[in-house]
Short mmCIF file of N, CA and C in Angstrom, two decimals:
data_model
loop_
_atom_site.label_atom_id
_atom_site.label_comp_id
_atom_site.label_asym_id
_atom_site.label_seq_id
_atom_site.Cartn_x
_atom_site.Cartn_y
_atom_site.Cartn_z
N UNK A 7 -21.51 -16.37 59.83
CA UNK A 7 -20.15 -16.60 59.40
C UNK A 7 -20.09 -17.86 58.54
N UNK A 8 -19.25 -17.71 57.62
CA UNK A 8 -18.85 -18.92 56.21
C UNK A 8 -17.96 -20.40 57.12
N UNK A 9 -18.48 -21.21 57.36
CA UNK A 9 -17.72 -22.39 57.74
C UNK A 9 -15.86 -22.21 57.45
N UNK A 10 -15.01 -22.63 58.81
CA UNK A 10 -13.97 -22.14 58.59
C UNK A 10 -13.03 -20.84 58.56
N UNK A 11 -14.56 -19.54 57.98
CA UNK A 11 -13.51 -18.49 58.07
C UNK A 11 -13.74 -17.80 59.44
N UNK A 12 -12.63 -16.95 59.71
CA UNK A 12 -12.71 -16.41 60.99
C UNK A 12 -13.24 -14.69 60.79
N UNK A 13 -12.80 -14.32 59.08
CA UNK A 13 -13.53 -13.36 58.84
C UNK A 13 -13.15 -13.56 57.08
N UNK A 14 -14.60 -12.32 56.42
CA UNK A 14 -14.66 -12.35 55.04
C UNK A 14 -15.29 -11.30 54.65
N UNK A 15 -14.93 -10.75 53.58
CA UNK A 15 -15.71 -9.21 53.37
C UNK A 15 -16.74 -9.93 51.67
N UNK A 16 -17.71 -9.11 51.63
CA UNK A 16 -18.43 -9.35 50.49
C UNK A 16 -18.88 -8.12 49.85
N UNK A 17 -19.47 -7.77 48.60
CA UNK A 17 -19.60 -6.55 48.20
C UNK A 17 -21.46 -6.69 47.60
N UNK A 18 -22.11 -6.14 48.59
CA UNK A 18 -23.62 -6.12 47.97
C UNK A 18 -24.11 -4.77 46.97
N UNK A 19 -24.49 -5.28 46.03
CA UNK A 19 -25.86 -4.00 45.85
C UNK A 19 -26.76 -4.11 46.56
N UNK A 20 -27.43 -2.86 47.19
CA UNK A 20 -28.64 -2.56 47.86
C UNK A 20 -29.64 -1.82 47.64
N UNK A 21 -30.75 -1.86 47.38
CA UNK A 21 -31.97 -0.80 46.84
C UNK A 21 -32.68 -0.80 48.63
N UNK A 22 -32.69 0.78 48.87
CA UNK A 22 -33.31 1.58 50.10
C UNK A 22 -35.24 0.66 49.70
N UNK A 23 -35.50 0.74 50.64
CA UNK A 23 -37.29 0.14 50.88
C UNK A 23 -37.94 1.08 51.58
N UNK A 24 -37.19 2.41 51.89
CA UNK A 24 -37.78 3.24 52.60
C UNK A 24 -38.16 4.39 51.76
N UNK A 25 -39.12 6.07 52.15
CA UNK A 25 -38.95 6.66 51.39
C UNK A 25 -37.88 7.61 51.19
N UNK A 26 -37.69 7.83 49.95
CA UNK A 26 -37.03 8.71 49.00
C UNK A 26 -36.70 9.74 49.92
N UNK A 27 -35.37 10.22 50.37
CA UNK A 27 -34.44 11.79 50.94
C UNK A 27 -33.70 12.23 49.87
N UNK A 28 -33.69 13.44 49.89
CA UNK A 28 -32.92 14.15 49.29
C UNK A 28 -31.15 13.63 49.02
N UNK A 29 -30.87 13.45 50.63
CA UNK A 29 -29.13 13.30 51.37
C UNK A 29 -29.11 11.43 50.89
N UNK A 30 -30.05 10.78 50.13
CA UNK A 30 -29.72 9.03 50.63
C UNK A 30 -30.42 8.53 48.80
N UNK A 31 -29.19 8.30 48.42
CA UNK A 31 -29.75 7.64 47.20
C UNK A 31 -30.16 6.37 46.99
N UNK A 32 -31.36 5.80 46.50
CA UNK A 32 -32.25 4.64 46.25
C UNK A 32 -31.70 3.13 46.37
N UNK A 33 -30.31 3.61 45.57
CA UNK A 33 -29.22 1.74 45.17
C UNK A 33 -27.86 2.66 45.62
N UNK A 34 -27.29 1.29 46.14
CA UNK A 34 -26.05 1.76 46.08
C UNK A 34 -25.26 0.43 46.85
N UNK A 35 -24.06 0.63 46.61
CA UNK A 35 -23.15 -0.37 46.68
C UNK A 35 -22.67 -0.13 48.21
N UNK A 36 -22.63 -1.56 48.86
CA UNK A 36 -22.04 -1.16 49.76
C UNK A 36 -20.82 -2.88 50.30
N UNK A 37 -19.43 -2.37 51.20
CA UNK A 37 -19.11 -3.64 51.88
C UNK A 37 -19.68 -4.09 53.06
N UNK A 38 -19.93 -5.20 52.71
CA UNK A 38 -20.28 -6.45 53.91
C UNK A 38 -19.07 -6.64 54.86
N UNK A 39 -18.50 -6.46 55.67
CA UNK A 39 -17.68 -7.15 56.80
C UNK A 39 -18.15 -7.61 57.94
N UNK A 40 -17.37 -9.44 57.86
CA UNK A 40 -18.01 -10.72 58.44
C UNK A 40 -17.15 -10.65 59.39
N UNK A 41 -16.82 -10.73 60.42
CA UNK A 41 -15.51 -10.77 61.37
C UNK A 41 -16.15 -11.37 62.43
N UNK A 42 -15.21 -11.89 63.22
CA UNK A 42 -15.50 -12.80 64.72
C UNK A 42 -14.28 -12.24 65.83
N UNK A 43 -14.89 -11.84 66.49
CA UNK A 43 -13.68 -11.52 68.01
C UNK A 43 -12.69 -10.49 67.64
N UNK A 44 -13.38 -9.42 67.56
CA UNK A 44 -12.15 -8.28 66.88
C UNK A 44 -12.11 -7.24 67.71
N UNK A 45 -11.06 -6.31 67.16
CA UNK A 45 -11.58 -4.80 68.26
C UNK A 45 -11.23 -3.82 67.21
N UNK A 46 -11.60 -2.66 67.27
CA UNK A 46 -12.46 -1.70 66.63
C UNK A 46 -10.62 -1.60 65.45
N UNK A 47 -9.37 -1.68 66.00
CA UNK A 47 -8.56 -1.65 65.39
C UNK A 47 -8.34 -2.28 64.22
N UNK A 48 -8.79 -3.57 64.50
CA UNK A 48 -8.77 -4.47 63.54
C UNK A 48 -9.80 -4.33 62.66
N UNK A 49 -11.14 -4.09 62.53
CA UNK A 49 -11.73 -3.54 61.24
C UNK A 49 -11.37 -2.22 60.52
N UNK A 50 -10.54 -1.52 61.49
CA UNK A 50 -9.71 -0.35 60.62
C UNK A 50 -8.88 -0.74 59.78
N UNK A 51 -8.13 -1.32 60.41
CA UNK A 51 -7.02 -2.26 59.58
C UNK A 51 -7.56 -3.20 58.06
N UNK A 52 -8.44 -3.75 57.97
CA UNK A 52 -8.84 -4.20 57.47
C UNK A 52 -9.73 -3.26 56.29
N UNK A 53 -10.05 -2.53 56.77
CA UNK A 53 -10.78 -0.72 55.62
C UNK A 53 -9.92 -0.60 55.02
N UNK A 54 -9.18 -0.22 56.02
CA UNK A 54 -8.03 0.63 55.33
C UNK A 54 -7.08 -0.43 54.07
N UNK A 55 -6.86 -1.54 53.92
CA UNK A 55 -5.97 -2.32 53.38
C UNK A 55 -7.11 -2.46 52.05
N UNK A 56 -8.52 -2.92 52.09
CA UNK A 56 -9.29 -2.95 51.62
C UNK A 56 -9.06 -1.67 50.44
N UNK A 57 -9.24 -0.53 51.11
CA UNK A 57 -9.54 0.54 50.08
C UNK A 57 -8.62 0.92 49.36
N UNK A 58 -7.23 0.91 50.21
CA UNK A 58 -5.79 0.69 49.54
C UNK A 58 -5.71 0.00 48.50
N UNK A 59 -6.30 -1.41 48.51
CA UNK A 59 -5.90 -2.11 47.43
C UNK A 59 -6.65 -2.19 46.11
N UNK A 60 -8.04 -1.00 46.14
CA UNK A 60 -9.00 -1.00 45.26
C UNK A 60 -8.44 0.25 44.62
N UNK A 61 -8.10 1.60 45.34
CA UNK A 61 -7.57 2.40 44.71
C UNK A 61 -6.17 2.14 43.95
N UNK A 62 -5.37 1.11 44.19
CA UNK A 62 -4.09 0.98 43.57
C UNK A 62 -4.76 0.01 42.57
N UNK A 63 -5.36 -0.39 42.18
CA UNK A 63 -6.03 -1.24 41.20
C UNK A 63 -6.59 -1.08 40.16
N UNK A 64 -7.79 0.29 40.46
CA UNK A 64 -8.25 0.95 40.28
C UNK A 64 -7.84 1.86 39.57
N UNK A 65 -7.10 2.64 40.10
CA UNK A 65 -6.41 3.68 39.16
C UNK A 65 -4.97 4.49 39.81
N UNK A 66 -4.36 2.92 40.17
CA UNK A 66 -2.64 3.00 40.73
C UNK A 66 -2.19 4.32 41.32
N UNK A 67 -2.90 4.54 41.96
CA UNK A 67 -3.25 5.21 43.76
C UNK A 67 -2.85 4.95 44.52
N UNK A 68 -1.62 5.07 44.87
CA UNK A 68 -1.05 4.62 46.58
C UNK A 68 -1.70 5.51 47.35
N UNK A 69 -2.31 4.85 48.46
CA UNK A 69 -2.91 5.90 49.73
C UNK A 69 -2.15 4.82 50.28
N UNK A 70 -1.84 6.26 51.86
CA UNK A 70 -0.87 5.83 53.01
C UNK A 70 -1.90 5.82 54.07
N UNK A 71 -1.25 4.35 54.69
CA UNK A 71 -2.28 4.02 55.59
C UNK A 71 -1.35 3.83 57.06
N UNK A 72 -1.96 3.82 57.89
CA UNK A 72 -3.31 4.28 58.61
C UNK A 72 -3.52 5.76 58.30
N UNK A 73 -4.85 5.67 58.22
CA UNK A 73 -5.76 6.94 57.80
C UNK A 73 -5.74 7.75 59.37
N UNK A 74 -5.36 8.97 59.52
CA UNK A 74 -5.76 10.07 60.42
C UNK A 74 -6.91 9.63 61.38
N UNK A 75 -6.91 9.56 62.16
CA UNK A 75 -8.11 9.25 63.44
C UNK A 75 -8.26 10.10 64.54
N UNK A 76 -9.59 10.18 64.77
CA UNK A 76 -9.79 11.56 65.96
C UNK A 76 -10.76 11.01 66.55
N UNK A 77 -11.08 11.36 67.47
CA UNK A 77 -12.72 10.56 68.26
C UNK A 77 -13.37 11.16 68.36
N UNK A 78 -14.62 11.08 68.82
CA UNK A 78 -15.46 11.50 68.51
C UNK A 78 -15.92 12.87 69.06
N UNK A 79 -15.15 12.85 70.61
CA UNK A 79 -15.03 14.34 71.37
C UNK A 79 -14.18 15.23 70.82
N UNK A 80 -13.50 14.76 69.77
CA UNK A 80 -12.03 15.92 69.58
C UNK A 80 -13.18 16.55 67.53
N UNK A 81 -13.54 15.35 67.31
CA UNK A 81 -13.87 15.81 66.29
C UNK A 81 -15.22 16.81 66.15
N UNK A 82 -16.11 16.46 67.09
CA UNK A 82 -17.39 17.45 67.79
C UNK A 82 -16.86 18.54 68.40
N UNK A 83 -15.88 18.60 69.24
CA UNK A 83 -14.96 20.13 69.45
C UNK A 83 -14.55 20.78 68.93
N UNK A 84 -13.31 20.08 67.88
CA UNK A 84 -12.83 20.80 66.91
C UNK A 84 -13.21 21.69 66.16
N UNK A 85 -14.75 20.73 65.38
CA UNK A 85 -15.25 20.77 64.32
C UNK A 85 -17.10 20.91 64.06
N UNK A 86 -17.42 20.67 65.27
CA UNK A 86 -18.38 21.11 65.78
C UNK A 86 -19.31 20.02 64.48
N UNK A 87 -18.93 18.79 64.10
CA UNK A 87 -19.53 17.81 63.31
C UNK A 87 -18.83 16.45 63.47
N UNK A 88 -19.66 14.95 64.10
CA UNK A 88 -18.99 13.67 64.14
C UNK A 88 -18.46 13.57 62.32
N UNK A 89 -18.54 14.56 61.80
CA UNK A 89 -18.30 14.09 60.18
C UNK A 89 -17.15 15.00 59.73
N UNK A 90 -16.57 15.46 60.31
CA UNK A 90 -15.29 16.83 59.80
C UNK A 90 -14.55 16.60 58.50
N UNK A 91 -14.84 17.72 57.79
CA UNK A 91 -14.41 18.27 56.59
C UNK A 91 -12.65 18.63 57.16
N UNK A 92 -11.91 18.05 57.19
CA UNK A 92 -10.79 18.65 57.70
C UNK A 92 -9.61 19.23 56.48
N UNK A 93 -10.09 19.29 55.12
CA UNK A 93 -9.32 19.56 54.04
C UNK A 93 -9.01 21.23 54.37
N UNK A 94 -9.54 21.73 54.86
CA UNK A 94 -9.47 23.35 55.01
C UNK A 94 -8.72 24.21 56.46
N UNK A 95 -8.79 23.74 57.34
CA UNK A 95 -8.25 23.76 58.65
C UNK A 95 -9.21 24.77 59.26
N UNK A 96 -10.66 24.51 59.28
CA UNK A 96 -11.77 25.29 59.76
C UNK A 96 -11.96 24.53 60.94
N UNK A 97 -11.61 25.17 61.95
CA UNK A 97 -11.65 24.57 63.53
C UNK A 97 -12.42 25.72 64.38
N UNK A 98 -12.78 24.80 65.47
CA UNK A 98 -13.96 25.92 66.36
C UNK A 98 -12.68 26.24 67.55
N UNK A 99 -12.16 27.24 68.10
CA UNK A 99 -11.84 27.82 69.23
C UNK A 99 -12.13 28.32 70.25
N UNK A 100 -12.04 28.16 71.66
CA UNK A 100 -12.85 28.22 72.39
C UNK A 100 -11.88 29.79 73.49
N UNK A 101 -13.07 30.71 73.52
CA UNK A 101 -12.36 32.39 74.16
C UNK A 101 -13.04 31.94 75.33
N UNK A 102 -12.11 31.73 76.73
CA UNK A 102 -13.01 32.08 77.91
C UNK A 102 -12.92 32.98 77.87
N UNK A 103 -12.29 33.97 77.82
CA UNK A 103 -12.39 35.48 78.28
C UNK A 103 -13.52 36.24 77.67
N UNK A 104 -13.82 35.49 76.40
CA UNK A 104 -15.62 36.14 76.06
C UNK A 104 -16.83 36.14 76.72
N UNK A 105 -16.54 34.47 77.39
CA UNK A 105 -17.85 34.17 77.87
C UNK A 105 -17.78 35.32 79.47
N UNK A 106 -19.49 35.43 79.44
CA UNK A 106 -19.78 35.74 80.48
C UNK A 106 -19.79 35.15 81.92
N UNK A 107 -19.79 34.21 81.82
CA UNK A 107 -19.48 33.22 82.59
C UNK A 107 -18.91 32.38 82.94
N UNK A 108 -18.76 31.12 83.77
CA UNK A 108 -18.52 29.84 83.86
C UNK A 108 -19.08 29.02 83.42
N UNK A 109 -20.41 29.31 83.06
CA UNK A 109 -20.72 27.76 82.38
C UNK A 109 -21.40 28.34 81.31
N UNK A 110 -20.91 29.39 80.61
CA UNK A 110 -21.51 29.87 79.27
C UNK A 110 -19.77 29.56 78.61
N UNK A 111 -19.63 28.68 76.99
CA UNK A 111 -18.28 28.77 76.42
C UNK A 111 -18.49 29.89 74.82
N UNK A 112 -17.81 30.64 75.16
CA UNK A 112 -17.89 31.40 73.54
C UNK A 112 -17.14 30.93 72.55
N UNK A 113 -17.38 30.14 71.50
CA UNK A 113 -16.77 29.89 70.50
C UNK A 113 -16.73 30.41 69.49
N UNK A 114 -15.62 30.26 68.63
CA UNK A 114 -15.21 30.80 67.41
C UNK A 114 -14.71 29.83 66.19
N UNK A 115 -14.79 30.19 64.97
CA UNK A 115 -14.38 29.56 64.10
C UNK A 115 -13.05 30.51 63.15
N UNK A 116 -12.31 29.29 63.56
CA UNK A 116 -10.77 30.23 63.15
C UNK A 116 -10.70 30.19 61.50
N UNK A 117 -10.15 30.92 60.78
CA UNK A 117 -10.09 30.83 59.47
C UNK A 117 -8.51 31.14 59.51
N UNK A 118 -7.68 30.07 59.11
CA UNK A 118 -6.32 30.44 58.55
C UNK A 118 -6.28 31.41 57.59
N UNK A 119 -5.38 32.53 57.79
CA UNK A 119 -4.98 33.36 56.59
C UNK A 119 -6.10 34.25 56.61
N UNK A 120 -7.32 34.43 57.83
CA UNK A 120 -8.25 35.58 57.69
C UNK A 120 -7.71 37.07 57.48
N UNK A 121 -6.71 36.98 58.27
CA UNK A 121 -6.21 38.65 58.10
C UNK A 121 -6.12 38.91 57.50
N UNK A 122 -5.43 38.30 56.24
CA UNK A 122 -5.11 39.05 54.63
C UNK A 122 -5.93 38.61 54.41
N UNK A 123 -7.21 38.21 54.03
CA UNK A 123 -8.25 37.90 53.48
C UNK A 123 -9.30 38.70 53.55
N UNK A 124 -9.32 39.71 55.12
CA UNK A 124 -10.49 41.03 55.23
C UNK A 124 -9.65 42.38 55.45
N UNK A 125 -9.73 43.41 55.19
CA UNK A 125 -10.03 44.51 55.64
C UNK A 125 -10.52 44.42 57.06
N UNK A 126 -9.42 45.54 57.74
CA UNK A 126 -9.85 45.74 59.42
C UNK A 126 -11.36 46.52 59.28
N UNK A 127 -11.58 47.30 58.15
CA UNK A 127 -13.30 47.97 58.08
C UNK A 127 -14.23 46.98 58.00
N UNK A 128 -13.69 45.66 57.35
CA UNK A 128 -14.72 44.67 57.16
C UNK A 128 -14.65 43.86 58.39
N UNK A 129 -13.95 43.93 59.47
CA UNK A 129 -14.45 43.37 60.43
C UNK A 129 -15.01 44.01 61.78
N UNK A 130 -15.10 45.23 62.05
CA UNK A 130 -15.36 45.57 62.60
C UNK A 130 -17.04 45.17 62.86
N UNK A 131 -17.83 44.94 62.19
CA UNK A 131 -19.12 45.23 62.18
C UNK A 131 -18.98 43.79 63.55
N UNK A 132 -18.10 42.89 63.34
CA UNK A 132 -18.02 41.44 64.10
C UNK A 132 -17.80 42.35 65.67
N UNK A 133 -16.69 43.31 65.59
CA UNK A 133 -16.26 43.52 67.27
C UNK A 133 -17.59 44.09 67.93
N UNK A 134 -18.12 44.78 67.01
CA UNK A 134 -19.51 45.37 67.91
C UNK A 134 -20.67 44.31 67.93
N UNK A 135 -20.85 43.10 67.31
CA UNK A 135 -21.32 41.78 67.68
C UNK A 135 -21.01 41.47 69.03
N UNK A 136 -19.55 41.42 68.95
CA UNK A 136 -19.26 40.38 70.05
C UNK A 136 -19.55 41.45 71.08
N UNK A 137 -19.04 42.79 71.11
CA UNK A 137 -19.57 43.23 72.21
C UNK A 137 -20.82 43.53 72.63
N UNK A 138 -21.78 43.46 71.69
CA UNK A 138 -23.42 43.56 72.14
C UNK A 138 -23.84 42.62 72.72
N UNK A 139 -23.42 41.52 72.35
CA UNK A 139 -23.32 40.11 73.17
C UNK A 139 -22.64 40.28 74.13
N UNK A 140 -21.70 40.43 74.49
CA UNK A 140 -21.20 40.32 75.87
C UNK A 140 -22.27 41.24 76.78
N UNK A 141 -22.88 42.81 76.64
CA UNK A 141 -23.23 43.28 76.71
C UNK A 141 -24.90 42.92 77.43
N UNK A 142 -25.61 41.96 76.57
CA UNK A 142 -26.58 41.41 76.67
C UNK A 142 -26.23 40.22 77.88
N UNK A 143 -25.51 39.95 77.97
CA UNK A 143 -24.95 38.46 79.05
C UNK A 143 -24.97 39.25 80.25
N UNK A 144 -24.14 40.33 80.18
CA UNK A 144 -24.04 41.20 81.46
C UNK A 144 -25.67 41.62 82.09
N UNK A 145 -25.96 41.86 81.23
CA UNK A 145 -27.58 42.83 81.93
C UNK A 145 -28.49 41.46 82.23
N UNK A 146 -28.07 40.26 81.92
CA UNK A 146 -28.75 39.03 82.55
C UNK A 146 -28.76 39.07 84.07
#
């Protein structure tokens, strides 16, 4: 910490020292945040005002803040990823009445607006899925 401050953000370039991935590019810019005695709210707060004030700067962008928050169980449930794409409303649903069991969960991935989007011929090939599967659970 900088003498005096209680917190301070800085902006580094960084070049990776490791090898080369596909998913992780070589340089790249990243923020530094210096903080002392905080809780997880307060570096949100602080993102969020941060990025606010780069996009209105930037290219006079109001984003409304606080940003949407989910944790980490709702977003691995939901979404079946700690990283959720949530622009689309692709969520996982959970059928007990599929599972064979109690401690088997059958999930699904809901698609808004699927119905008008298939043909009842084009889904059928799915009901005899699910029931070969159920099918297979049973003869366990």
């Amino acid at each position: 910490m900088a003498a005096g401050f209680d917190r301070y953000y800085q902006i580094a370039r960084c070049f990776r020292d490791e090898d080369l991935r596909a998913d992780r590019q070589p340089e790249f810019t990243q923020i530094d945040l210096e903080m002392s005695f905080v809780a997880k709210e307060d570096i949100q707060s602080v993102v969020e005002g941060l990025i606010q004030r780069i996009w209105k700067a930037a290219k006079q962008v109001d984003i409304q803040v606080p940003f949407p928050r989910m944790s980490f169980a709702e977003a691995t449930c939901k979404y079946g990823s700690d990283k959720p794409d949530t622009r689309f409303g692709l969520m996982i649903a959970q059928l007990p009445d599929l599972a064979p069991d109690e401690h088997t969960v059958a999930e699904v991935l809901v698609l808004p607006g699927g119905a008008e989007l298939f043909a009842t011929r084009e889904l059928v090939p799915f009901n005899d899925l699910i029931g070969n599967s159920q099918k297979n659970n049973e003869s366990k």
